[in-house]
Amino acid sequence: MSNLYAALRAGFPADLDRCAIEALDAPGGPLYYSWRDIERGSAMIANLLQGLELPTGADGVPPRVAVQVDKSVEALMLYLGVLRAGMVYLPLNNAYQAAEVEYFVGNAEPAVVVCSPKNFGWVSRIAFKAGAEHVYTLGEERDGTLLQRASVQSGQHEPVARNADDLAAILYTSGTTGRSKGAMLSHGNLLSNAQVLKDYWDWRDGDVLIHALPIFHVHGLFVASHGALLNGSRMLWLNRFDPRAVIAQLPRATVFMGVPTLYTRMLADPGLTREACAGMRLFISGSAPLLIDTFQQWQQRSGHTILERYGMSETAMLSSNPCKPQDGERRGGTVGKPLPGVGIRVLDDHGNPCPAGEIGHIQVRGPNVFAGYWRMPEKTKEEFTADGWFKTGDVGKFEADGYLVIVGRSKDLIISGGYNVYPAEVESFINELPGVAESAVVGVPHPDFGEAVIAVVIPTPDAALDAAEIIGRLKAGIAGFKVPRQVFIAAELPRNAMGKVQKNLLRDQNRALFS
Ligand code: MCA
Ligand code: AMP
């Protein structure tokens, strides 16, 4: 096995001058990138990175490259350049603010940090404090120091040899409990998953992907980009999701991937019709539960059945509804069957396998499952069973014919518009505000985001709290998608006899808040 980039490149078409990516909403666009542009651009970045002669750590781990930039084709080239150079890619959501970035950079200790030119001041302060040696900028308009420096590098580069177990990327996620942990994904984890999906989703000649997801999470960075690159398929690339822009491209495309919010927003546009979707082959949804209502409405409006699949940052894709008719039907409300080579089991509280129809804890294993959390051996141990299965923190059941249904989560996680929000993290920010005694953050149903974050805040005895002011202060400190849509000031939190906050009561009381 070699470098993941080399394996992806093997899927590029023989004629490298063909169009690989149409960047439709890029500033000054549309811009057209050939396969040769992708190959040369990522080579130049790889040469720049390798020329820095960064030492491999005492633990044998190659240097990390942390990246918090706006979406662009150049940002994709940066990811590919890091792979080629044999370094470790650490993508960060561009909504993260200083406190969040400081934690990730402090924890991962990257040697190189790349940020947007507009954030250079505060990001470079954080980066240098954490020991980074180089901070580059990369802007949406192909501006910044990264491309300036890379532009004088050679466009030829041989990908650095890598083994399947070598680390390729670290994705921060909160696992089942506690502070954010870096899931360590290897070249082999990512390649095996991309290869399985290429076959299972029947990627074929002539496929064209609409890429409208962010590229700092598994869905947009790995599932979508790897799929198109490995198949040598053109991407219609949107830096921002806009339902109308996606619908306008449907007649030129065959494959689309989105989180459920993207589907509900497209359904709200009258332009979504059977005619617009006539040439499409496949619509894929994941990252959050797809409501059966959305699944059915999509069938009626587009004439297509959405394929829902299930995955995690720690594992990439785990299960999928069938694509080819011979693999079975696509069943709404389920996440399909375990992907080939992936093991999924459902266990009861005592560790015994649940029969079909019975709800239990979902555990997984396979070549796609990560090696562990970055520098957290104890946490890693906690989240694997003695016989080597990873505890997903999701709760579900198998139907009699092997389709998996996710019914909930044992981990305290809210998924809002496909982004994960950990209540404990938001509570800790709220609890630090003056006049706050304690708080509880929960997710409630939301028509656009699937779930929305809300908070119940208890003031200290003499404090007079204002909900709008709390929201304002949170917006200044944490990523916007984590900020509660609504804050309630209350005298106390409901607790059970053990003194534990009854979050289910708060969820039930506010279930209809946004409906
Ligand atoms: C933006 N805002 C949100 C969200 N996104 N609030 C709650 N939840 C969200 N997801 C807020 C902003 O803070 C801002 O608030 C306002 O909405 C407008 O921001 P804007 O950036 O313009 O929003 P948008 O462009 O409408 O974005 C919505 C979106 C985006 C397109 C649905 O959230 C998105 O791209 N989601 C996809 C996430 C994703 O790729 N997940 C994959 C994770 P204010 O106005 O107050 O300032 S990978 C994964 O889960 C796994 C492993 C898997 O299985 O795939
Ligand atoms: P992340 O932390 O971004 O890796 O999110 C992974 C979590 O997203 C999983 O553990 C599930 O709880 C959830 N998830 C992903 N895909 C689906 C899906 N199709 N249906 C329900 N939940 C999903």
mmCIF file of C-alpha atoms and ligand atoms in Angstrom, residues 93-95 171 212-223 239-243 258-262 265 285-288 309-318 415-421 446 448-453 471 475 478-485, ligand 1:
data_model
loop_
_atom_site.group_PDB
_atom_site.id
_atom_site.type_symbol
_atom_site.label_atom_id
_atom_site.label_comp_id
_atom_site.label_asym_id
_atom_site.label_seq_id
_atom_site.Cartn_x
_atom_site.Cartn_y
_atom_site.Cartn_z
ATOM 1 C CA ASN A 93 -14.473 24.237 10.894
ATOM 2 C CA ASN A 94 -14.190 27.849 9.767
ATOM 3 C CA ALA A 95 -16.888 28.877 12.248
ATOM 4 C CA LEU A 171 -10.486 14.836 12.934
ATOM 5 C CA ALA A 212 -21.767 21.688 -2.048
ATOM 6 C CA LEU A 213 -20.594 20.580 1.423
ATOM 7 C CA PRO A 214 -17.881 22.086 3.601
ATOM 8 C CA ILE A 215 -14.500 20.352 3.335
ATOM 9 C CA PHE A 216 -13.521 20.318 6.983
ATOM 10 C CA HIS A 217 -15.554 17.229 7.940
ATOM 11 C CA VAL A 218 -15.753 13.623 6.814
ATOM 12 C CA HIS A 219 -18.765 14.095 4.556
ATOM 13 C CA GLY A 220 -17.432 16.785 2.215
ATOM 14 C CA LEU A 221 -13.699 16.102 2.548
ATOM 15 C CA PHE A 222 -13.582 12.312 2.386
ATOM 16 C CA VAL A 223 -16.876 10.813 1.230
ATOM 17 C CA ASN A 239 -17.995 27.037 -2.088
ATOM 18 C CA ARG A 240 -21.352 27.788 -0.475
ATOM 19 C CA PHE A 241 -24.544 25.775 -0.390
ATOM 20 C CA ASP A 242 -27.374 27.620 -2.117
ATOM 21 C CA PRO A 243 -30.434 25.500 -2.974
ATOM 22 C CA GLY A 258 -25.939 16.361 1.409
ATOM 23 C CA VAL A 259 -26.923 16.513 5.041
ATOM 24 C CA PRO A 260 -30.716 16.477 5.599
ATOM 25 C CA THR A 261 -30.890 20.291 5.909
ATOM 26 C CA LEU A 262 -29.685 20.590 2.305
ATOM 27 C CA ARG A 265 -33.941 23.583 1.788
ATOM 28 C CA SER A 285 -27.904 11.765 2.604
ATOM 29 C CA GLY A 286 -26.038 11.387 5.867
ATOM 30 C CA SER A 287 -24.431 12.970 8.957
ATOM 31 C CA ALA A 288 -27.821 13.284 10.694
ATOM 32 C CA ARG A 309 -26.004 6.077 4.910
ATOM 33 C CA TYR A 310 -24.388 6.238 8.354
ATOM 34 C CA GLY A 311 -20.887 7.116 9.473
ATOM 35 C CA MET A 312 -18.709 8.833 12.033
ATOM 36 C CA SER A 313 -15.515 10.855 12.137
ATOM 37 C CA GLU A 314 -13.827 7.897 13.843
ATOM 38 C CA THR A 315 -14.851 5.406 11.193
ATOM 39 C CA ALA A 316 -15.847 7.164 7.957
ATOM 40 C CA MET A 317 -18.790 5.262 6.424
ATOM 41 C CA LEU A 318 -20.229 2.241 8.211
ATOM 42 C CA ILE A 415 -26.712 17.424 15.479
ATOM 43 C CA SER A 416 -27.747 20.781 14.047
ATOM 44 C CA GLY A 417 -27.706 21.090 10.259
ATOM 45 C CA GLY A 418 -25.122 18.293 10.140
ATOM 46 C CA TYR A 419 -22.772 19.926 12.658
ATOM 47 C CA ASN A 420 -22.202 18.283 16.026
ATOM 48 C CA VAL A 421 -22.787 20.275 19.179
ATOM 49 C CA HIS A 446 -36.194 22.089 14.229
ATOM 50 C CA ASP A 448 -34.513 23.471 9.038
ATOM 51 C CA PHE A 449 -31.639 22.142 11.142
ATOM 52 C CA GLY A 450 -33.220 18.851 12.251
ATOM 53 C CA GLU A 451 -32.283 19.687 15.807
ATOM 54 C CA ALA A 452 -31.759 23.138 17.299
ATOM 55 C CA VAL A 453 -29.728 24.034 20.362
ATOM 56 C CA ILE A 471 -26.832 34.858 23.202
ATOM 57 C CA LYS A 475 -21.827 34.554 19.617
ATOM 58 C CA ILE A 478 -17.992 30.219 20.109
ATOM 59 C CA ALA A 479 -18.930 28.993 16.642
ATOM 60 C CA GLY A 480 -22.344 30.321 15.568
ATOM 61 C CA PHE A 481 -23.873 26.881 15.033
ATOM 62 C CA LYS A 482 -23.304 26.036 18.729
ATOM 63 C CA VAL A 483 -25.058 29.174 20.014
ATOM 64 C CA PRO A 484 -28.533 28.381 21.420
ATOM 65 C CA ARG A 485 -31.371 29.598 19.178
HETATM 66 C C1 MCA B 1 -24.991 27.853 10.079
HETATM 67 N N1 MCA B 1 -25.693 28.290 11.155
HETATM 68 C C2 MCA B 1 -26.167 27.223 11.828
HETATM 69 C C3 MCA B 1 -25.713 26.100 11.110
HETATM 70 N N2 MCA B 1 -24.991 26.517 10.033
HETATM 71 N N3 MCA B 1 -26.900 27.122 12.937
HETATM 72 C C4 MCA B 1 -27.207 25.907 13.369
HETATM 73 N N4 MCA B 1 -26.810 24.785 12.738
HETATM 74 C C5 MCA B 1 -26.057 24.845 11.601
HETATM 75 N N5 MCA B 1 -25.651 23.748 10.965
HETATM 76 C C6 MCA B 1 -25.961 29.655 11.581
HETATM 77 C C7 MCA B 1 -24.766 30.582 11.553
HETATM 78 O O1 MCA B 1 -24.087 30.561 12.767
HETATM 79 C C8 MCA B 1 -25.438 31.918 11.295
HETATM 80 O O2 MCA B 1 -26.029 32.356 12.503
HETATM 81 C C9 MCA B 1 -26.561 31.553 10.351
HETATM 82 O O3 MCA B 1 -26.856 30.169 10.602
HETATM 83 C C10 MCA B 1 -26.218 31.727 8.899
HETATM 84 O O4 MCA B 1 -24.922 31.184 8.640
HETATM 85 P P1 MCA B 1 -24.501 30.621 7.229
HETATM 86 O O5 MCA B 1 -23.093 30.155 7.281
HETATM 87 O O6 MCA B 1 -24.915 31.600 6.167
HETATM 88 O O7 MCA B 1 -25.415 29.349 7.149
HETATM 89 P P2 MCA B 1 -25.779 28.486 5.936
HETATM 90 O O8 MCA B 1 -24.869 28.743 4.788
HETATM 91 O O9 MCA B 1 -27.247 28.589 5.730
HETATM 92 O O10 MCA B 1 -25.373 27.029 6.498
HETATM 93 C C11 MCA B 1 -26.263 26.058 6.774
HETATM 94 C C12 MCA B 1 -25.744 24.751 6.202
HETATM 95 C C13 MCA B 1 -24.386 24.439 6.883
HETATM 96 C C14 MCA B 1 -25.533 24.863 4.686
HETATM 97 C C15 MCA B 1 -26.759 23.675 6.485
HETATM 98 O O11 MCA B 1 -24.577 24.359 8.281
HETATM 99 C C16 MCA B 1 -23.746 23.205 6.361
HETATM 100 O O12 MCA B 1 -23.076 23.221 5.330
HETATM 101 N N6 MCA B 1 -23.924 22.067 7.046
HETATM 102 C C17 MCA B 1 -23.294 20.810 6.629
HETATM 103 C C18 MCA B 1 -22.458 20.276 7.739
HETATM 104 C C19 MCA B 1 -21.675 19.064 7.329
HETATM 105 O O13 MCA B 1 -21.037 19.008 6.274
HETATM 106 N N7 MCA B 1 -21.666 18.047 8.165
HETATM 107 C C20 MCA B 1 -20.953 16.815 7.911
HETATM 108 C C21 MCA B 1 -20.242 16.374 9.155
HETATM 109 P P3 MCA B 1 -26.279 33.920 12.813
HETATM 110 O O14 MCA B 1 -27.160 34.419 11.719
HETATM 111 O O15 MCA B 1 -26.934 33.899 14.147
HETATM 112 O O16 MCA B 1 -24.917 34.517 12.821
HETATM 113 S S1 MCA B 1 -19.392 14.838 8.828
HETATM 114 C C22 MCA B 1 -20.314 13.709 9.712
HETATM 115 O O17 MCA B 1 -21.181 14.029 10.416
HETATM 116 C C23 MCA B 1 -20.148 12.282 9.498
HETATM 117 C C24 MCA B 1 -19.074 11.523 9.883
HETATM 118 C C25 MCA B 1 -21.049 11.756 8.444
HETATM 119 O O18 MCA B 1 -21.737 10.753 8.704
HETATM 120 O O19 MCA B 1 -21.055 12.378 7.384
#
